[in-house]
Amino acid sequence: MRLDWNRSLQYIKRMTEFALYVHYPFCLSRCRYCGFASEVHDDAKAGHYHRALLKEMEDQTGKPPWCNGRLRSIYFGGGTPALMPPEYLNDIMEGVGNRLEYPPGIEVTLETNPAVCNMDNLRSFRELGVNRLSIGAQSFHDPELAFLGRIHSAADIKSAVEQARRAGFDNVSLDLIYGVPGQTVESFRISVQRALELKMDHLSTYALSIEKGTAFARLIEAGRLPKTDPDFTAEQYAELCRVMQDAGFDHYELTNFARPGRQSQHNWTYWRRIPYLGLGTAAHSFDGWRRCWNTRDTAVYIDLIYLGKTALKDEEVLLPEEEIEEIIYLGLRTMDGVDEAVVGEASTPETVNELLSHGFLIRSGGRLHVPENKWLLLDEIAVRLLSKNPSI
Amino acid sequence: MSGLRSEFIRNFSIIAHIDHGKSTLADRLIEYTGLVESVDIRPQLLDDMELERERGITIKAHAVTMNYHRSEGREFVLNLIDTPGHVDFSYEVSRSLAACEGAILLVDASQGVEAQTIANAYLALEHDLTLIPVMNKIDLISARPEVVRQQIVDLTGCQPEEVLSVSAKEGTGVRYLLDAIVDRIPAPAPLIEKPLQALIFDSLFDNYRGAIAYVRVVSGALKAGMNIFFYSSGKRYSVDEVGLLKLKRHPVDRLAAGEVGYVIPGCKEVSETRVGDTIGDATAAASKPLPGYREPKPMVYSGLFPADAEEYEALRDALARLKLNDASLQYEPETSGSLGFGFRCGFLGLLHLEIVQERLEREYGLNLVTTVPNVKYRITLSDAQVVYIDNPAHLPPYTNIEKMEEPIVKAQIVTPPDYIGPVMQLSNERRGLYENTEYLDAGRTVLHYRLPLSEIIYDFYDRLKSISRGYASFDYEHAGWEVTTMVKLDIMLNGELVDALSVLVNEDKAYAWGRRVVDKLAEVIPRQMFEVAIQAAVNSRIIARATVRALRKNVLAKCYGGDVTRKRKLLEKQKEGKKRMKMMGHVEVPQEAFLAILKSD
């Protein structure tokens, strides 16, 4: 590890605000494509996990740099954090309230699965301060949902959104997945339109990637499932962009769309490299200088925290030039793009001009962006930009 | 020891087709004469280079001196001079044979006579060597001693009872063979009183001692401290050390006529101690060199470029170091529009090219791009001037060319009769000119062909093996020049000429080559941000085309943002991957593309 204490201290002193991510790894069942840290719900284990989580929060928020900062958003991700008994969520929100300062009305998001939504828990969550609900819809076609291993139907999504509205959520996001074998451009467009009919405020999309150890990976390896086709995925993405633009959404990041004023504050922390504290299994933290992440094994996580240790799996500190590359790469994922002067530090004017002249970059107001129709080529573009290669 | 009387010396080689057990037999002779204990023996004792052991071939010649007690009690000195086992090094083979009075013609008792057996037997007879025919691997169940004995008799004209049977693996018959070496091979001529003539049959470079020549003293004596000169360069040196080769160097006072050993003349470059050259006495009256010296002559040329432009200097230094040990390697700087700075290198053959490339990559850690190898062409211009072209880029305009000639080889292809059809078809495809067929026996036929060298340097051998299920074998010797019509075939990527992919190809084959190359390139060039048009052209006329469609997606389009590390690592991996790419005509071409073009389907 490359330690630079002067830089570290600067960041610690500079820490003003940060986001909080809380991971809840339990689900009712595992989806066949899911490579996130998740496992099937178990009451006893969930209880241990909850206590560990509270302890980790206590440990982390009590010391620098987090104790110096102010919260700007909270995000409960998973897994299925909506499976949490409302008391658990209450404990966490109370803990946060007791330890950390935050202005009123900050964004507090909870991820949920349509199958676990009901008026009771939604009302409780809303009362406890959750003001944004992210519903894992994935598709509005029952056969696709079954194929993905989802435990809900298209009808469940509709009812979940309606219940959320009744429970007082005026900010609802849906997740949709594409690039799925068997899906078509048309079937995906219909899912997007069904989501729009429900008048959701925000849409996150997920291009299926085959992750190691998932049921899908095993099926592909056995030759029983075709590999994902990037061309087909790209066609679906183009259609998605078109439909969402017609619906008046901002495409504010590669994978995220929002009605004006409904961009996710929490999401932006990642792309803008604002610090975030992650708690729980596999959670990542970034203090502006160091990025670290917890173990992916929930049982190990619980043990380590109980033993009074950190659950850290690994960490990394970027060199100044790597940091600039990351600023560029993350910035180009967003509609903000990146300051041209920053690009100048990591690339050459010839390279930038070449990319501009071929329409892989656009320039406006001193910033460089990747146009929407080239976003899926971002890695290709970034590699050329950062390897200072003027030829295209 | 030294100044041994020549009547107790026997100098011999072992000649054999590849895999007929030459190195194993050498190991067994060394073991039997007590030079090493059998427990110390590692296979292929004489093959020093890691590459030689790995590939199971001898690249450099080696020599070893053994002592043998003939049954009546007399001690003889046996000098085994090993020969390289590949046609690329046939000149080196001929020099090794010139240092001997006899040769063991080793034939696998199950495989029988093969192309290299024939070529080597002829070569040995040309040098007036006494042949001791030996069947090896008689322990194998598949051995066919009667059939193979008859093949050997037909080939060499010896008597059936003169053919010895051994199993080098098990040691059977080795004693009889040693006796036969003493009894049948003549002693070297006793020329100790004549002026010094020593034939260099191999040389190598030692980091501490400089060039070391392996020599056969033909007449006179070589002594430490004496002043010598090399006939080819006329350069004079004072001898640091002479000695015998007994697995390790073993210094002695002098090497007398008939003896084999090494000499360290104190020169810094191996190019001073050239294979085939004669060492003379600098103080004696002028005498003649031994016959047969030839400048090393490359037959195959290729561009070697560092994959990373910053490694140019490292490549230059590595080539210079390799050249210290390999006088036949030639190179000069070359600049390519698409590959940047590199070297045009001349090799004895394709195996030599592969060996050099592998050594540069393995021993010097370089990452290389090798362009399609070609032969040298002799071109007569309109003004009657003759030029030699070894680089497609240097081909004069067609209008200035009066006549173009290409190197030709005489090839012997040995095959079971079942495969004559496919072998002839392959030879015809390669523009071969059939000469005649010889029947060795019911199971073996020799087809004689004249073939353009350019047609056999790529994959002829591999194709021959595959169409004959491994049974056919092949050898050749150079046979002058013949008129030909070659055209320069250019490859364009998105309309831009990529000079590194240009080749000289026979006019009649341009279409087939063009088609094959564009298809191969379309397979190996990854999809990129825009469509890539691959075109093959002759004289600016497009003769083949293929397209690589534009890439449409290359990004991790997932929602969870916290794991930025994974995204960055993915990006870094891609950045690293790009380093193995060459930008050509604005297109990224992987290094593997050059290799892929060379491989047959």
PDB file of C-alpha atoms in Angstrom, chain B residues 244-430:
ATOM      1  CA  LEU B 244      39.961 -31.215 -25.125  1.00  0.00           C
ATOM      2  CA  LEU B 245      36.200 -31.306 -24.872  1.00  0.00           C
ATOM      3  CA  LYS B 246      35.298 -33.757 -22.164  1.00  0.00           C
ATOM      4  CA  LEU B 247      31.813 -32.461 -21.344  1.00  0.00           C
ATOM      5  CA  LYS B 248      33.770 -29.663 -19.685  1.00  0.00           C
ATOM      6  CA  ARG B 249      36.752 -27.910 -21.230  1.00  0.00           C
ATOM      7  CA  HIS B 250      39.977 -29.647 -20.331  1.00  0.00           C
ATOM      8  CA  PRO B 251      43.103 -27.565 -21.148  1.00  0.00           C
ATOM      9  CA  VAL B 252      46.143 -29.294 -22.695  1.00  0.00           C
ATOM     10  CA  ASP B 253      49.460 -28.023 -24.062  1.00  0.00           C
ATOM     11  CA  ARG B 254      48.711 -28.725 -27.658  1.00  0.00           C
ATOM     12  CA  LEU B 255      46.328 -30.292 -30.129  1.00  0.00           C
ATOM     13  CA  ALA B 256      48.089 -32.262 -32.827  1.00  0.00           C
ATOM     14  CA  ALA B 257      47.007 -33.320 -36.305  1.00  0.00           C
ATOM     15  CA  GLY B 258      43.999 -35.644 -36.086  1.00  0.00           C
ATOM     16  CA  GLU B 259      42.835 -34.304 -32.754  1.00  0.00           C
ATOM     17  CA  VAL B 260      39.607 -32.529 -31.927  1.00  0.00           C
ATOM     18  CA  GLY B 261      39.301 -29.870 -29.251  1.00  0.00           C
ATOM     19  CA  TYR B 262      38.810 -26.205 -28.572  1.00  0.00           C
ATOM     20  CA  VAL B 263      40.923 -23.130 -28.979  1.00  0.00           C
ATOM     21  CA  ILE B 264      40.503 -19.820 -27.197  1.00  0.00           C
ATOM     22  CA  PRO B 265      42.147 -17.226 -29.415  1.00  0.00           C
ATOM     23  CA  GLY B 266      41.314 -14.251 -27.221  1.00  0.00           C
ATOM     24  CA  CYS B 267      39.015 -12.534 -29.700  1.00  0.00           C
ATOM     25  CA  LYS B 268      35.918 -10.796 -28.508  1.00  0.00           C
ATOM     26  CA  GLU B 269      33.529 -11.675 -31.279  1.00  0.00           C
ATOM     27  CA  VAL B 270      32.316 -15.031 -32.352  1.00  0.00           C
ATOM     28  CA  SER B 271      32.125 -13.683 -35.886  1.00  0.00           C
ATOM     29  CA  GLU B 272      35.925 -13.933 -35.905  1.00  0.00           C
ATOM     30  CA  THR B 273      35.751 -17.672 -35.376  1.00  0.00           C
ATOM     31  CA  ARG B 274      33.527 -18.618 -38.289  1.00  0.00           C
ATOM     32  CA  VAL B 275      32.330 -22.130 -38.876  1.00  0.00           C
ATOM     33  CA  GLY B 276      34.155 -23.570 -41.859  1.00  0.00           C
ATOM     34  CA  ASP B 277      37.135 -21.245 -41.570  1.00  0.00           C
ATOM     35  CA  THR B 278      40.708 -22.516 -41.275  1.00  0.00           C
ATOM     36  CA  ILE B 279      43.177 -21.537 -38.573  1.00  0.00           C
ATOM     37  CA  GLY B 280      46.776 -21.249 -39.726  1.00  0.00           C
ATOM     38  CA  ASP B 281      50.144 -20.553 -38.161  1.00  0.00           C
ATOM     39  CA  ALA B 282      50.807 -16.791 -38.330  1.00  0.00           C
ATOM     40  CA  THR B 283      54.560 -17.308 -38.380  1.00  0.00           C
ATOM     41  CA  ALA B 284      54.717 -20.037 -41.017  1.00  0.00           C
ATOM     42  CA  ALA B 285      55.025 -19.503 -44.739  1.00  0.00           C
ATOM     43  CA  ALA B 286      51.731 -18.957 -46.541  1.00  0.00           C
ATOM     44  CA  SER B 287      49.751 -22.105 -47.034  1.00  0.00           C
ATOM     45  CA  LYS B 288      46.276 -22.813 -48.316  1.00  0.00           C
ATOM     46  CA  PRO B 289      43.098 -22.906 -46.257  1.00  0.00           C
ATOM     47  CA  LEU B 290      41.059 -26.097 -46.106  1.00  0.00           C
ATOM     48  CA  PRO B 291      38.385 -26.197 -48.809  1.00  0.00           C
ATOM     49  CA  GLY B 292      34.687 -25.565 -48.296  1.00  0.00           C
ATOM     50  CA  TYR B 293      34.535 -22.301 -46.384  1.00  0.00           C
ATOM     51  CA  ARG B 294      31.385 -20.306 -47.008  1.00  0.00           C
ATOM     52  CA  GLU B 295      30.093 -17.060 -45.590  1.00  0.00           C
ATOM     53  CA  PRO B 296      26.947 -17.732 -43.549  1.00  0.00           C
ATOM     54  CA  LYS B 297      24.099 -17.119 -45.963  1.00  0.00           C
ATOM     55  CA  PRO B 298      20.645 -16.270 -44.675  1.00  0.00           C
ATOM     56  CA  MET B 299      17.801 -17.786 -46.641  1.00  0.00           C
ATOM     57  CA  VAL B 300      14.806 -16.339 -44.810  1.00  0.00           C
ATOM     58  CA  TYR B 301      14.223 -12.705 -43.887  1.00  0.00           C
ATOM     59  CA  SER B 302      11.787 -11.169 -41.494  1.00  0.00           C
ATOM     60  CA  GLY B 303      11.272  -7.899 -39.656  1.00  0.00           C
ATOM     61  CA  LEU B 304      11.581  -8.025 -35.877  1.00  0.00           C
ATOM     62  CA  PHE B 305       9.979  -5.107 -34.075  1.00  0.00           C
ATOM     63  CA  PRO B 306       9.560  -4.470 -30.372  1.00  0.00           C
ATOM     64  CA  ALA B 307       5.885  -4.551 -29.412  1.00  0.00           C
ATOM     65  CA  ASP B 308       6.606  -1.611 -27.174  1.00  0.00           C
ATOM     66  CA  ALA B 309       8.509   1.078 -29.091  1.00  0.00           C
ATOM     67  CA  GLU B 310      10.492   1.847 -25.976  1.00  0.00           C
ATOM     68  CA  GLU B 311      12.128  -1.573 -26.162  1.00  0.00           C
ATOM     69  CA  TYR B 312      13.949  -0.756 -29.409  1.00  0.00           C
ATOM     70  CA  GLU B 313      17.279  -0.216 -27.693  1.00  0.00           C
ATOM     71  CA  ALA B 314      16.837  -3.363 -25.642  1.00  0.00           C
ATOM     72  CA  LEU B 315      16.159  -5.313 -28.843  1.00  0.00           C
ATOM     73  CA  ARG B 316      19.242  -3.841 -30.478  1.00  0.00           C
ATOM     74  CA  ASP B 317      21.405  -4.862 -27.525  1.00  0.00           C
ATOM     75  CA  ALA B 318      19.869  -8.330 -27.372  1.00  0.00           C
ATOM     76  CA  LEU B 319      20.476  -8.932 -31.085  1.00  0.00           C
ATOM     77  CA  ALA B 320      24.068  -7.827 -30.674  1.00  0.00           C
ATOM     78  CA  ARG B 321      24.506 -10.291 -27.842  1.00  0.00           C
ATOM     79  CA  LEU B 322      22.857 -13.143 -29.741  1.00  0.00           C
ATOM     80  CA  LYS B 323      25.047 -12.401 -32.718  1.00  0.00           C
ATOM     81  CA  LEU B 324      28.085 -12.970 -30.485  1.00  0.00           C
ATOM     82  CA  ASN B 325      27.025 -16.584 -30.316  1.00  0.00           C
ATOM     83  CA  ASP B 326      25.410 -16.977 -33.688  1.00  0.00           C
ATOM     84  CA  ALA B 327      27.444 -15.701 -36.593  1.00  0.00           C
ATOM     85  CA  SER B 328      24.762 -16.743 -39.075  1.00  0.00           C
ATOM     86  CA  LEU B 329      22.267 -14.239 -37.687  1.00  0.00           C
ATOM     87  CA  GLN B 330      22.243 -11.053 -39.745  1.00  0.00           C
ATOM     88  CA  TYR B 331      20.329  -7.883 -39.023  1.00  0.00           C
ATOM     89  CA  GLU B 332      20.096  -4.268 -39.967  1.00  0.00           C
ATOM     90  CA  PRO B 333      17.833  -1.454 -38.780  1.00  0.00           C
ATOM     91  CA  GLU B 334      14.486  -1.165 -40.506  1.00  0.00           C
ATOM     92  CA  THR B 335      11.755   1.441 -40.190  1.00  0.00           C
ATOM     93  CA  SER B 336       8.143   0.561 -40.763  1.00  0.00           C
ATOM     94  CA  GLY B 337       5.333   3.083 -41.045  1.00  0.00           C
ATOM     95  CA  SER B 338       3.118   0.829 -38.971  1.00  0.00           C
ATOM     96  CA  LEU B 339       5.549  -0.861 -36.581  1.00  0.00           C
ATOM     97  CA  GLY B 340       8.092   1.886 -36.056  1.00  0.00           C
ATOM     98  CA  PHE B 341      11.746   1.096 -35.523  1.00  0.00           C
ATOM     99  CA  GLY B 342      12.978  -2.476 -35.673  1.00  0.00           C
ATOM    100  CA  PHE B 343      15.361  -4.759 -37.525  1.00  0.00           C
ATOM    101  CA  ARG B 344      15.346  -6.661 -40.780  1.00  0.00           C
ATOM    102  CA  CYS B 345      16.895  -9.970 -39.891  1.00  0.00           C
ATOM    103  CA  GLY B 346      18.277 -12.762 -42.034  1.00  0.00           C
ATOM    104  CA  PHE B 347      18.026 -16.365 -40.845  1.00  0.00           C
ATOM    105  CA  LEU B 348      19.240 -19.717 -42.103  1.00  0.00           C
ATOM    106  CA  GLY B 349      15.661 -20.958 -42.149  1.00  0.00           C
ATOM    107  CA  LEU B 350      12.333 -20.759 -40.386  1.00  0.00           C
ATOM    108  CA  LEU B 351      13.491 -22.865 -37.445  1.00  0.00           C
ATOM    109  CA  HIS B 352      16.428 -20.545 -37.001  1.00  0.00           C
ATOM    110  CA  LEU B 353      14.000 -17.606 -37.041  1.00  0.00           C
ATOM    111  CA  GLU B 354      11.806 -19.255 -34.419  1.00  0.00           C
ATOM    112  CA  ILE B 355      14.789 -20.042 -32.247  1.00  0.00           C
ATOM    113  CA  VAL B 356      16.106 -16.478 -32.388  1.00  0.00           C
ATOM    114  CA  GLN B 357      12.662 -15.074 -31.690  1.00  0.00           C
ATOM    115  CA  GLU B 358      12.141 -17.436 -28.782  1.00  0.00           C
ATOM    116  CA  ARG B 359      15.542 -16.680 -27.308  1.00  0.00           C
ATOM    117  CA  LEU B 360      14.939 -12.935 -27.585  1.00  0.00           C
ATOM    118  CA  GLU B 361      11.638 -13.298 -25.808  1.00  0.00           C
ATOM    119  CA  ARG B 362      12.748 -15.832 -23.234  1.00  0.00           C
ATOM    120  CA  GLU B 363      16.308 -14.849 -22.424  1.00  0.00           C
ATOM    121  CA  TYR B 364      15.937 -11.118 -22.943  1.00  0.00           C
ATOM    122  CA  GLY B 365      12.322 -10.674 -21.861  1.00  0.00           C
ATOM    123  CA  LEU B 366      11.365  -8.861 -25.061  1.00  0.00           C
ATOM    124  CA  ASN B 367       7.935  -8.761 -26.557  1.00  0.00           C
ATOM    125  CA  LEU B 368       8.246  -8.948 -30.335  1.00  0.00           C
ATOM    126  CA  VAL B 369       6.217  -8.518 -33.459  1.00  0.00           C
ATOM    127  CA  THR B 370       7.553 -10.606 -36.340  1.00  0.00           C
ATOM    128  CA  THR B 371       6.531  -9.829 -39.887  1.00  0.00           C
ATOM    129  CA  VAL B 372       5.790 -12.481 -42.480  1.00  0.00           C
ATOM    130  CA  PRO B 373       9.109 -14.069 -43.465  1.00  0.00           C
ATOM    131  CA  ASN B 374      10.211 -14.086 -47.068  1.00  0.00           C
ATOM    132  CA  VAL B 375      13.135 -15.271 -49.126  1.00  0.00           C
ATOM    133  CA  LYS B 376      15.558 -13.099 -51.056  1.00  0.00           C
ATOM    134  CA  TYR B 377      14.778 -12.357 -54.704  1.00  0.00           C
ATOM    135  CA  ARG B 378      17.225 -11.612 -57.475  1.00  0.00           C
ATOM    136  CA  ILE B 379      15.966  -8.870 -59.714  1.00  0.00           C
ATOM    137  CA  THR B 380      17.424  -7.726 -63.000  1.00  0.00           C
ATOM    138  CA  LEU B 381      16.413  -4.158 -63.717  1.00  0.00           C
ATOM    139  CA  SER B 382      15.741  -2.664 -67.144  1.00  0.00           C
ATOM    140  CA  ASP B 383      19.225  -1.177 -67.133  1.00  0.00           C
ATOM    141  CA  ALA B 384      20.680  -4.680 -66.593  1.00  0.00           C
ATOM    142  CA  GLN B 385      21.632  -3.877 -63.026  1.00  0.00           C
ATOM    143  CA  VAL B 386      21.071  -6.806 -60.609  1.00  0.00           C
ATOM    144  CA  VAL B 387      19.634  -6.189 -57.167  1.00  0.00           C
ATOM    145  CA  TYR B 388      18.661  -8.509 -54.342  1.00  0.00           C
ATOM    146  CA  ILE B 389      15.425  -7.824 -52.480  1.00  0.00           C
ATOM    147  CA  ASP B 390      14.736  -9.269 -49.028  1.00  0.00           C
ATOM    148  CA  ASN B 391      12.056  -6.814 -47.986  1.00  0.00           C
ATOM    149  CA  PRO B 392       8.732  -6.330 -49.793  1.00  0.00           C
ATOM    150  CA  ALA B 393       8.999  -2.604 -49.143  1.00  0.00           C
ATOM    151  CA  HIS B 394      12.057  -2.403 -51.367  1.00  0.00           C
ATOM    152  CA  LEU B 395      10.541  -3.989 -54.471  1.00  0.00           C
ATOM    153  CA  PRO B 396      11.316  -1.706 -57.450  1.00  0.00           C
ATOM    154  CA  PRO B 397       8.406  -0.501 -59.612  1.00  0.00           C
ATOM    155  CA  TYR B 398       7.226  -3.330 -61.863  1.00  0.00           C
ATOM    156  CA  THR B 399       7.995  -1.262 -64.957  1.00  0.00           C
ATOM    157  CA  ASN B 400      11.678  -1.213 -64.014  1.00  0.00           C
ATOM    158  CA  ILE B 401      11.893  -4.963 -63.581  1.00  0.00           C
ATOM    159  CA  GLU B 402      13.309  -6.924 -66.467  1.00  0.00           C
ATOM    160  CA  LYS B 403      13.555 -10.289 -64.740  1.00  0.00           C
ATOM    161  CA  MET B 404      12.813 -11.645 -61.283  1.00  0.00           C
ATOM    162  CA  GLU B 405      14.351 -14.843 -59.917  1.00  0.00           C
ATOM    163  CA  GLU B 406      13.687 -16.813 -56.772  1.00  0.00           C
ATOM    164  CA  PRO B 407      15.741 -19.405 -54.868  1.00  0.00           C
ATOM    165  CA  ILE B 408      14.930 -23.015 -55.626  1.00  0.00           C
ATOM    166  CA  VAL B 409      15.555 -26.160 -53.614  1.00  0.00           C
ATOM    167  CA  LYS B 410      15.882 -29.794 -54.566  1.00  0.00           C
ATOM    168  CA  ALA B 411      13.658 -31.684 -52.182  1.00  0.00           C
ATOM    169  CA  GLN B 412      13.444 -35.341 -51.292  1.00  0.00           C
ATOM    170  CA  ILE B 413      10.141 -36.384 -49.808  1.00  0.00           C
ATOM    171  CA  VAL B 414      10.065 -39.867 -48.350  1.00  0.00           C
ATOM    172  CA  THR B 415       6.594 -41.285 -47.967  1.00  0.00           C
ATOM    173  CA  PRO B 416       4.769 -44.590 -47.796  1.00  0.00           C
ATOM    174  CA  PRO B 417       3.178 -45.204 -51.229  1.00  0.00           C
ATOM    175  CA  ASP B 418      -0.316 -44.649 -49.755  1.00  0.00           C
ATOM    176  CA  TYR B 419       0.345 -40.941 -49.447  1.00  0.00           C
ATOM    177  CA  ILE B 420       1.972 -40.315 -52.814  1.00  0.00           C
ATOM    178  CA  GLY B 421      -1.251 -38.735 -54.117  1.00  0.00           C
ATOM    179  CA  PRO B 422      -1.664 -36.147 -51.355  1.00  0.00           C
ATOM    180  CA  VAL B 423       2.083 -35.439 -51.283  1.00  0.00           C
ATOM    181  CA  MET B 424       2.123 -34.764 -55.009  1.00  0.00           C
ATOM    182  CA  GLN B 425      -0.941 -32.595 -54.682  1.00  0.00           C
ATOM    183  CA  LEU B 426       0.705 -30.573 -51.923  1.00  0.00           C
ATOM    184  CA  SER B 427       3.912 -30.232 -53.929  1.00  0.00           C
ATOM    185  CA  ASN B 428       1.971 -29.057 -56.959  1.00  0.00           C
ATOM    186  CA  GLU B 429       0.092 -26.513 -54.870  1.00  0.00           C
ATOM    187  CA  ARG B 430       3.490 -25.263 -53.815  1.00  0.00           C
TER     188      ARG B 430
END
